[in-house]
Amino acid sequence: MDDPERVRARLEETGYLVDEGLAVTCFLALRLHRPLFCEGDAGVGKTALASALAEALGAPLIRLQCHEGIDASQALYDWDFPRQLLHLRAAEAAGVTDADRLESELYDRRFLIARPLLLALQTHPSVLLVDEIDRADDEFEAFLLELLSEYSVTIPELGTLRAESPPVAVLTSNRTREVHDALKRRCLYHWFDHPSFARELTIVRRRLPDVSARLAEQVTALVQALRGADLLKPPGVAETLDWAQALDALGASEVDAELAVATLGSVLKYREDTDRARGLDLAAVLAARGG
Amino acid sequence: MGTGTSGASGPPGADTVRHGGDARQRAAPKEQLGRDAARLGPGTGPPGTDPGHLGADAGLLAADAVLLGFVRALRAAGVDASSERLSAFLRAVAALRPGVRADVYWAGRATLCGGHDDLERYERVFAAYFGGSGAGAGRVARTAPPPRLRLGARAAPTGPRTPGEGEPPGPPVAALASPAEVLRHRDFASLDPAERDQLRRLLAVFALRGQARRSARRRPARRGEVDPRRTVRELLRRGGEPARLRRHARVRQPRRVVLLVDVSGSMAPYADALLRFAHAAVRAGRTEVFTIGTRLTRVTRELSHRDPDLAMAAVAAAVPDWRGGTRLGELVRAFLDRWGRRGMARGAIVVLLSDGWERGDPELLGQQMRRLHALAHQVVWANPRKARPGYAPLAAGMAAALPSVDAFVEGHSLAALERLAAVVRGGQTGAVRVKGADGA
């Protein structure tokens, strides 16, 4: 993938549509070996980008879901203590007395449990998704910063493990918290907006080829209208797909206002939002689309 | 599910500066790049580039100079583009089609911007610097307002400070002597400049920590659950012989504290002191600060500056709505929509520092306060007017908000802020000493 155009084409083959900006940014991430920092509302396709990249590169996707209090043993590596103990007992029973050898055996690689970060360093090629980095705490950010700048880790018992070639790293944030600037500086930044009607329709058609063209268009129009309706949680592309799928599962090939209201639960997740949507003239939105 | 990115104006067209048809010379020689970039930039030399400076870096090529000038203009507009970002930008441009405007645009956007707030500035400066979309190149020069000490000047309007009057800026311990004891209970609105000065020094050592909550993380401890990892490790170290049990306990972490400071006209006598209080709180730990007036402004980053006066200056530059009216309901909603619901208010202690003088719809405020209350661990309202004799929460906004407030405290004096800090820390009552005051 040696220019942005080709990156775009490859991603589109996987069903992930990118515009010029994201294509250039992804190209730079691959070319400069820089992590890609993705910010934007939930459901706009940040996580999906990582899977699309993995598919386009033919590389496994290694995912690390961040949460508060996440630490190195959950993210990087751990020793398999039960197996180590078992090994020790077995050696004891067999009458092994060479303590040094036993010790070095105990910290053999086969007792090492690679967690996502180490796995990503060891797998080549790979795409590393660090999801919702804003949920982790400052210490973890600092730790990640170090790892992403060196692409190597030091395990006291084994020494330094360095990635043959760095994984493609994608970090996502929902902006619940400002991520430290030092980490962002290491990364390429990309902001995800909600897509335009035409783009979103293309996404729906591409992802759900079985859904009727008319239904796809109507659902997209409805979601776009809902986004403009000052909701607590404006629906993302993921919700558009959910809704189209739900209606399709009901056997609908097109949707009227009544059916739309009945299935709002696939799109809106707050009672206040549902109330507000009921108050909207959904029929008019549908009519505007050549009802 | 790819999605669009650009804002309303979008990236400048890719074809505007494309040269030689579809020439994609990724490994173009440097001079080629130089010529291309020179064509990209404003012919007469970029605004904001200091020629003397450029002369010193004799090795700089024309291309880099144009890009460097752009980064400088960006910095002047308030984007925090460090040298690390700059070098990433240069490398990114070199990896793309040289001289293609859209590529330069996206390369810069990905490498120089650090957040959503930067994007709008970036767009503006890019249009101004590289021309096009109606924006003149001269605009860049105007977008560089250095921070001014506006707040300081406004906060102490009465008379000049006489040099002999104020005590020497010694350690805060001196300030806790009897005059400070008086000061502790004085209303901020009634202080003279010297007292304000002293108050500032007192506030500078104020730390605000949320009450502790159990976190998922564990630390080695003397008591607590058995830590299998460390115990087994110890066991292995002894070749399988029984070893002392190692234990660990959950870490207790202070909850996040969010301060919403009202800077509208009716709060003018208090805003300076309250923001300094906020500054101390930000310096001490996990505290987020927003100002509310006619709009919501996040000022945590501005307040994170070590020096209180510089921090205040940064806040003054960042907050556009000093002394406006208050639309509390709308702003609480803006806070919840943009930050709170995503997680900032979740499980946090949210403190509103306001007189509750609502100029909008009190019903909206009541509704948004209910939302806030459902998200936050605790909602505290500190009202500087509460201490006035005969005060009753009759202002429509205050009355609407109160049912969703866990603690309603005063906020007019140092002592009141100490009590507020105690509430935030989890001890409901009891005087709490200013942290750090007993040192030195």
Tab-separated table of N, CA, C and O in Angstrom, chain B residues 318-412:
chain	number	residue	atom	x	y	z
B	318	ALA	N	-8.841	32.668	27.720
B	318	ALA	CA	-9.639	31.574	27.150
B	318	ALA	C	-11.135	31.791	27.330
B	318	ALA	O	-11.931	31.297	26.553
B	319	VAL	N	-11.503	32.524	28.375
B	319	VAL	CA	-12.931	32.666	28.678
B	319	VAL	C	-13.467	33.928	28.014
B	319	VAL	O	-13.017	35.021	28.296
B	320	PRO	N	-14.414	33.785	27.111
B	320	PRO	CA	-14.885	34.949	26.359
B	320	PRO	C	-16.042	35.687	27.026
B	320	PRO	O	-16.428	36.753	26.590
B	321	ASP	N	-16.590	35.134	28.106
B	321	ASP	CA	-17.875	35.660	28.554
B	321	ASP	C	-17.865	36.157	29.998
B	321	ASP	O	-18.766	35.863	30.773
B	322	TRP	N	-16.828	36.876	30.359
B	322	TRP	CA	-16.830	37.446	31.701
B	322	TRP	C	-18.005	38.389	31.839
B	322	TRP	O	-18.294	39.167	30.952
B	323	ARG	N	-18.618	38.313	32.945
B	323	ARG	CA	-19.640	39.287	33.308
B	323	ARG	C	-20.826	39.319	32.371
B	323	ARG	O	-21.479	40.333	32.226
B	324	GLY	N	-21.082	38.262	31.723
B	324	GLY	CA	-22.311	38.196	30.940
B	324	GLY	C	-23.439	37.750	31.842
B	324	GLY	O	-23.305	37.745	33.064
B	325	GLY	N	-24.519	37.371	31.232
B	325	GLY	CA	-25.611	36.796	32.005
B	325	GLY	C	-25.335	35.332	32.256
B	325	GLY	O	-24.308	34.806	31.857
B	326	THR	N	-26.255	34.658	32.937
B	326	THR	CA	-26.072	33.239	33.176
B	326	THR	C	-27.242	32.487	32.584
B	326	THR	O	-28.378	32.858	32.817
B	327	ARG	N	-26.932	31.446	31.847
B	327	ARG	CA	-27.983	30.544	31.423
B	327	ARG	C	-27.599	29.188	31.963
B	327	ARG	O	-27.097	28.339	31.252
B	328	LEU	N	-27.793	29.035	33.267
B	328	LEU	CA	-27.282	27.848	33.956
B	328	LEU	C	-27.810	26.555	33.338
B	328	LEU	O	-27.041	25.628	33.099
B	329	GLY	N	-29.106	26.521	33.090
B	329	GLY	CA	-29.712	25.288	32.595
B	329	GLY	C	-29.071	24.825	31.308
B	329	GLY	O	-28.635	23.682	31.177
B	330	GLU	N	-28.954	25.755	30.357
B	330	GLU	CA	-28.369	25.400	29.069
B	330	GLU	C	-26.924	24.950	29.219
B	330	GLU	O	-26.465	24.040	28.540
B	331	LEU	N	-26.204	25.634	30.129
B	331	LEU	CA	-24.781	25.319	30.254
B	331	LEU	C	-24.555	24.003	30.978
B	331	LEU	O	-23.639	23.268	30.646
B	332	VAL	N	-25.405	23.713	31.960
B	332	VAL	CA	-25.286	22.402	32.599
B	332	VAL	C	-25.584	21.326	31.554
B	332	VAL	O	-24.915	20.305	31.486
B	333	ARG	N	-26.544	21.623	30.705
B	333	ARG	CA	-26.827	20.656	29.649
B	333	ARG	C	-25.634	20.518	28.703
B	333	ARG	O	-25.258	19.414	28.329
B	334	ALA	N	-25.043	21.665	28.341
B	334	ALA	CA	-23.875	21.600	27.444
B	334	ALA	C	-22.766	20.777	28.086
B	334	ALA	O	-22.110	19.964	27.438
B	335	PHE	N	-22.572	20.971	29.392
B	335	PHE	CA	-21.540	20.202	30.091
B	335	PHE	C	-21.847	18.713	30.031
B	335	PHE	O	-20.989	17.886	29.727
B	336	LEU	N	-23.108	18.385	30.312
B	336	LEU	CA	-23.476	16.964	30.332
B	336	LEU	C	-23.352	16.347	28.943
B	336	LEU	O	-22.853	15.237	28.793
B	337	ASP	N	-23.785	17.078	27.932
B	337	ASP	CA	-23.745	16.521	26.576
B	337	ASP	C	-22.321	16.345	26.090
B	337	ASP	O	-21.977	15.326	25.499
B	338	ARG	N	-21.502	17.360	26.316
B	338	ARG	CA	-20.156	17.302	25.732
B	338	ARG	C	-19.196	16.482	26.565
B	338	ARG	O	-18.305	15.843	26.045
B	339	TRP	N	-19.349	16.535	27.873
B	339	TRP	CA	-18.348	15.898	28.722
B	339	TRP	C	-18.942	14.914	29.709
B	339	TRP	O	-18.471	13.801	29.853
B	340	GLY	N	-19.962	15.393	30.395
B	340	GLY	CA	-20.436	14.674	31.578
B	340	GLY	C	-20.911	13.269	31.276
B	340	GLY	O	-20.488	12.308	31.911
B	341	ARG	N	-21.796	13.148	30.279
B	341	ARG	CA	-22.375	11.840	30.025
B	341	ARG	C	-21.330	10.868	29.506
B	341	ARG	O	-21.394	9.667	29.748
B	342	ARG	N	-20.365	11.411	28.792
B	342	ARG	CA	-19.318	10.524	28.261
B	342	ARG	C	-18.499	9.928	29.390
B	342	ARG	O	-17.790	8.968	29.186
B	343	GLY	N	-18.533	10.526	30.544
B	343	GLY	CA	-17.800	9.896	31.637
B	343	GLY	C	-17.211	10.851	32.647
B	343	GLY	O	-16.867	10.451	33.745
B	344	MET	N	-17.093	12.124	32.279
B	344	MET	CA	-16.423	13.001	33.225
B	344	MET	C	-17.220	13.160	34.506
B	344	MET	O	-16.662	13.270	35.589
B	345	ALA	N	-18.535	13.180	34.419
B	345	ALA	CA	-19.348	13.357	35.621
B	345	ALA	C	-19.672	12.030	36.295
B	345	ALA	O	-20.116	11.996	37.422
B	346	ARG	N	-19.438	10.947	35.596
B	346	ARG	CA	-19.801	9.625	36.106
B	346	ARG	C	-18.985	9.302	37.349
B	346	ARG	O	-17.768	9.252	37.280
B	347	GLY	N	-19.662	9.113	38.459
B	347	GLY	CA	-18.963	8.758	39.689
B	347	GLY	C	-18.118	9.874	40.252
B	347	GLY	O	-17.350	9.650	41.187
B	348	ALA	N	-18.244	11.062	39.713
B	348	ALA	CA	-17.407	12.176	40.172
B	348	ALA	C	-18.152	13.006	41.209
B	348	ALA	O	-19.332	12.798	41.474
B	349	ILE	N	-17.427	13.922	41.796
B	349	ILE	CA	-18.057	14.890	42.673
B	349	ILE	C	-18.111	16.198	41.899
B	349	ILE	O	-17.075	16.749	41.537
B	350	VAL	N	-19.314	16.642	41.599
B	350	VAL	CA	-19.467	17.836	40.778
B	350	VAL	C	-19.856	19.004	41.676
B	350	VAL	O	-20.808	18.917	42.448
B	351	VAL	N	-19.065	20.061	41.608
B	351	VAL	CA	-19.312	21.219	42.457
B	351	VAL	C	-19.693	22.400	41.575
B	351	VAL	O	-18.945	22.777	40.679
B	352	LEU	N	-20.832	22.975	41.823
B	352	LEU	CA	-21.209	24.202	41.137
B	352	LEU	C	-20.920	25.369	42.057
B	352	LEU	O	-21.385	25.392	43.191
B	353	LEU	N	-20.136	26.304	41.581
B	353	LEU	CA	-19.847	27.499	42.355
B	353	LEU	C	-20.609	28.636	41.687
B	353	LEU	O	-20.146	29.232	40.727
B	354	SER	N	-21.801	28.899	42.186
B	354	SER	CA	-22.652	29.862	41.515
B	354	SER	C	-23.668	30.422	42.489
B	354	SER	O	-24.002	29.790	43.494
B	355	ASP	N	-24.185	31.606	42.164
B	355	ASP	CA	-25.236	32.179	43.000
B	355	ASP	C	-26.626	31.719	42.551
B	355	ASP	O	-27.624	32.137	43.112
B	356	GLY	N	-26.653	30.881	41.515
B	356	GLY	CA	-27.943	30.332	41.092
B	356	GLY	C	-28.858	31.355	40.469
B	356	GLY	O	-30.072	31.184	40.436
B	357	TRP	N	-28.274	32.429	39.980
B	357	TRP	CA	-29.075	33.494	39.380
B	357	TRP	C	-29.326	33.131	37.930
B	357	TRP	O	-28.510	33.417	37.066
B	358	GLU	N	-30.432	32.472	37.681
B	358	GLU	CA	-30.699	31.917	36.351
B	358	GLU	C	-31.492	32.906	35.517
B	358	GLU	O	-32.531	33.384	35.939
B	359	ARG	N	-30.954	33.207	34.340
B	359	ARG	CA	-31.699	34.104	33.468
B	359	ARG	C	-32.494	33.356	32.417
B	359	ARG	O	-33.241	33.925	31.676
B	360	GLY	N	-32.266	32.065	32.354
B	360	GLY	CA	-33.024	31.267	31.386
B	360	GLY	C	-34.228	30.629	32.064
B	360	GLY	O	-34.761	31.159	33.026
B	361	ASP	N	-34.564	29.462	31.571
B	361	ASP	CA	-35.741	28.754	32.053
B	361	ASP	C	-35.363	27.899	33.265
B	361	ASP	O	-34.578	26.974	33.148
B	362	PRO	N	-35.922	28.193	34.450
B	362	PRO	CA	-35.553	27.398	35.631
B	362	PRO	C	-35.969	25.936	35.495
B	362	PRO	O	-35.325	25.058	36.063
B	363	GLU	N	-37.016	25.701	34.741
B	363	GLU	CA	-37.478	24.323	34.545
B	363	GLU	C	-36.368	23.483	33.881
B	363	GLU	O	-36.086	22.352	34.280
B	364	LEU	N	-35.700	24.101	32.891
B	364	LEU	CA	-34.609	23.412	32.195
B	364	LEU	C	-33.471	23.093	33.171
B	364	LEU	O	-32.916	22.001	33.168
B	365	LEU	N	-33.166	24.058	34.027
B	365	LEU	CA	-32.092	23.838	34.993
B	365	LEU	C	-32.438	22.660	35.908
B	365	LEU	O	-31.605	21.788	36.154
B	366	GLY	N	-33.684	22.646	36.384
B	366	GLY	CA	-34.114	21.561	37.264
B	366	GLY	C	-33.935	20.212	36.593
B	366	GLY	O	-33.397	19.263	37.176
B	367	GLN	N	-34.333	20.172	35.329
B	367	GLN	CA	-34.264	18.933	34.563
B	367	GLN	C	-32.809	18.485	34.375
B	367	GLN	O	-32.467	17.318	34.563
B	368	GLN	N	-31.951	19.436	34.026
B	368	GLN	CA	-30.541	19.089	33.788
B	368	GLN	C	-29.857	18.708	35.101
B	368	GLN	O	-28.962	17.859	35.108
B	369	MET	N	-30.265	19.337	36.203
B	369	MET	CA	-29.678	18.978	37.489
B	369	MET	C	-30.064	17.554	37.869
B	369	MET	O	-29.277	16.829	38.468
B	370	ARG	N	-31.265	17.158	37.501
B	370	ARG	CA	-31.667	15.767	37.762
B	370	ARG	C	-30.784	14.814	36.966
B	370	ARG	O	-30.354	13.781	37.478
B	371	ARG	N	-30.505	15.179	35.716
B	371	ARG	CA	-29.597	14.345	34.908
B	371	ARG	C	-28.228	14.251	35.551
B	371	ARG	O	-27.638	13.183	35.662
B	372	LEU	N	-27.737	15.425	35.976
B	372	LEU	CA	-26.405	15.479	36.583
B	372	LEU	C	-26.369	14.605	37.835
B	372	LEU	O	-25.435	13.840	38.068
B	373	HIS	N	-27.439	14.722	38.619
B	373	HIS	CA	-27.497	13.989	39.872
B	373	HIS	C	-27.484	12.487	39.631
B	373	HIS	O	-26.916	11.719	40.412
B	374	ALA	N	-28.103	12.074	38.530
B	374	ALA	CA	-28.156	10.644	38.219
B	374	ALA	C	-26.785	10.115	37.797
B	374	ALA	O	-26.497	8.936	37.935
B	375	LEU	N	-25.941	10.982	37.294
B	375	LEU	CA	-24.620	10.557	36.812
B	375	LEU	C	-23.554	10.642	37.890
B	375	LEU	O	-22.717	9.764	38.032
B	376	ALA	N	-23.604	11.742	38.639
B	376	ALA	CA	-22.501	12.039	39.546
B	376	ALA	C	-22.636	11.249	40.840
B	376	ALA	O	-23.726	10.783	41.195
B	377	HIS	N	-21.513	11.095	41.525
B	377	HIS	CA	-21.555	10.478	42.837
B	377	HIS	C	-22.182	11.441	43.831
B	377	HIS	O	-22.949	11.054	44.694
B	378	GLN	N	-21.831	12.694	43.692
B	378	GLN	CA	-22.332	13.699	44.617
B	378	GLN	C	-22.369	15.047	43.894
B	378	GLN	O	-21.456	15.378	43.161
B	379	VAL	N	-23.425	15.793	44.108
B	379	VAL	CA	-23.521	17.128	43.535
B	379	VAL	C	-23.497	18.138	44.681
B	379	VAL	O	-24.295	18.054	45.609
B	380	VAL	N	-22.542	19.028	44.618
B	380	VAL	CA	-22.405	20.030	45.674
B	380	VAL	C	-22.643	21.396	45.044
B	380	VAL	O	-22.155	21.667	43.944
B	381	TRP	N	-23.368	22.222	45.723
B	381	TRP	CA	-23.575	23.581	45.240
B	381	TRP	C	-23.010	24.536	46.278
B	381	TRP	O	-23.432	24.514	47.429
B	382	ALA	N	-22.055	25.342	45.869
B	382	ALA	CA	-21.502	26.352	46.765
B	382	ALA	C	-21.987	27.711	46.297
B	382	ALA	O	-21.698	28.128	45.183
B	383	ASN	N	-22.709	28.373	47.148
B	383	ASN	CA	-23.307	29.651	46.771
B	383	ASN	C	-22.766	30.766	47.664
B	383	ASN	O	-23.005	30.772	48.868
B	384	PRO	N	-22.034	31.703	47.072
B	384	PRO	CA	-21.441	32.769	47.886
B	384	PRO	C	-22.483	33.643	48.575
B	384	PRO	O	-22.180	34.284	49.568
B	385	ARG	N	-23.672	33.675	48.040
B	385	ARG	CA	-24.698	34.546	48.631
B	385	ARG	C	-25.419	33.871	49.785
B	385	ARG	O	-26.213	34.509	50.460
B	386	LYS	N	-25.146	32.603	49.983
B	386	LYS	CA	-25.894	31.876	51.008
B	386	LYS	C	-25.631	32.439	52.394
B	386	LYS	O	-26.476	32.348	53.275
B	387	ALA	N	-24.428	33.022	52.569
B	387	ALA	CA	-24.059	33.495	53.900
B	387	ALA	C	-24.721	34.818	54.262
B	387	ALA	O	-24.720	35.219	55.426
B	388	ARG	N	-25.255	35.495	53.269
B	388	ARG	CA	-25.875	36.797	53.566
B	388	ARG	C	-27.032	36.614	54.528
B	388	ARG	O	-27.813	35.679	54.391
B	389	PRO	N	-27.165	37.536	55.478
B	389	PRO	CA	-28.283	37.408	56.413
B	389	PRO	C	-29.604	37.436	55.644
B	389	PRO	O	-29.781	38.219	54.709
B	390	GLY	N	-30.481	36.569	56.024
B	390	GLY	CA	-31.807	36.562	55.413
B	390	GLY	C	-31.841	35.880	54.062
B	390	GLY	O	-32.844	35.944	53.366
B	391	TYR	N	-30.731	35.181	53.696
B	391	TYR	CA	-30.751	34.542	52.382
B	391	TYR	C	-31.701	33.350	52.380
B	391	TYR	O	-31.721	32.559	53.314
B	392	ALA	N	-32.468	33.270	51.364
B	392	ALA	CA	-33.271	32.070	51.144
B	392	ALA	C	-33.152	31.737	49.670
B	392	ALA	O	-33.090	32.643	48.842
B	393	PRO	N	-33.071	30.470	49.338
B	393	PRO	CA	-32.873	30.094	47.930
B	393	PRO	C	-34.139	30.348	47.115
B	393	PRO	O	-34.795	29.432	46.676
B	394	LEU	N	-34.443	31.610	46.944
B	394	LEU	CA	-35.690	31.945	46.265
B	394	LEU	C	-35.486	32.183	44.784
B	394	LEU	O	-36.445	32.095	44.013
B	395	ALA	N	-34.244	32.529	44.408
B	395	ALA	CA	-33.986	32.710	42.980
B	395	ALA	C	-34.499	31.458	42.280
B	395	ALA	O	-34.244	30.342	42.723
B	396	ALA	N	-35.251	31.666	41.228
B	396	ALA	CA	-35.965	30.557	40.604
B	396	ALA	C	-35.020	29.417	40.245
B	396	ALA	O	-35.336	28.252	40.441
B	397	GLY	N	-33.838	29.765	39.733
B	397	GLY	CA	-32.894	28.735	39.323
B	397	GLY	C	-32.453	27.903	40.509
B	397	GLY	O	-32.455	26.671	40.475
B	398	MET	N	-32.082	28.591	41.581
B	398	MET	CA	-31.588	27.904	42.771
B	398	MET	C	-32.657	26.959	43.326
B	398	MET	O	-32.373	25.818	43.679
B	399	ALA	N	-33.886	27.458	43.366
B	399	ALA	CA	-34.978	26.654	43.913
B	399	ALA	C	-35.202	25.403	43.064
B	399	ALA	O	-35.455	24.326	43.590
B	400	ALA	N	-35.057	25.562	41.751
B	400	ALA	CA	-35.284	24.427	40.862
B	400	ALA	C	-34.168	23.396	40.988
B	400	ALA	O	-34.384	22.208	40.813
B	401	ALA	N	-32.967	23.896	41.310
B	401	ALA	CA	-31.813	23.000	41.342
B	401	ALA	C	-31.711	22.239	42.656
B	401	ALA	O	-31.253	21.108	42.691
B	402	LEU	N	-32.151	22.853	43.737
B	402	LEU	CA	-31.895	22.299	45.071
B	402	LEU	C	-32.302	20.843	45.285
B	402	LEU	O	-31.556	20.107	45.931
B	403	PRO	N	-33.440	20.406	44.741
B	403	PRO	CA	-33.800	19.003	44.987
B	403	PRO	C	-32.750	18.011	44.463
B	403	PRO	O	-32.691	16.880	44.931
B	404	SER	N	-31.933	18.431	43.527
B	404	SER	CA	-30.933	17.509	42.973
B	404	SER	C	-29.542	17.774	43.531
B	404	SER	O	-28.553	17.350	42.956
B	405	VAL	N	-29.467	18.510	44.617
B	405	VAL	CA	-28.170	18.847	45.186
B	405	VAL	C	-27.991	18.082	46.497
B	405	VAL	O	-28.886	18.068	47.343
B	406	ASP	N	-26.836	17.425	46.627
B	406	ASP	CA	-26.599	16.642	47.842
B	406	ASP	C	-26.134	17.500	48.995
B	406	ASP	O	-26.433	17.221	50.142
B	407	ALA	N	-25.350	18.514	48.689
B	407	ALA	CA	-24.854	19.383	49.756
B	407	ALA	C	-24.913	20.815	49.257
B	407	ALA	O	-24.444	21.119	48.159
B	408	PHE	N	-25.499	21.659	50.050
B	408	PHE	CA	-25.636	23.065	49.684
B	408	PHE	C	-24.818	23.854	50.689
B	408	PHE	O	-25.128	23.869	51.869
B	409	VAL	N	-23.719	24.453	50.234
B	409	VAL	CA	-22.808	25.103	51.183
B	409	VAL	C	-22.574	26.554	50.769
B	409	VAL	O	-22.974	26.984	49.697
B	410	GLU	N	-21.869	27.262	51.660
B	410	GLU	CA	-21.533	28.640	51.350
B	410	GLU	C	-20.273	28.653	50.489
B	410	GLU	O	-19.597	27.654	50.364
B	411	GLY	N	-19.968	29.799	49.925
B	411	GLY	CA	-18.770	29.839	49.086
B	411	GLY	C	-18.185	31.228	49.038
B	411	GLY	O	-17.579	31.620	48.048
B	412	HIS	N	-18.364	31.980	50.128
B	412	HIS	CA	-18.021	33.396	50.077
B	412	HIS	C	-16.695	33.705	50.727
B	412	HIS	O	-16.155	34.780	50.557
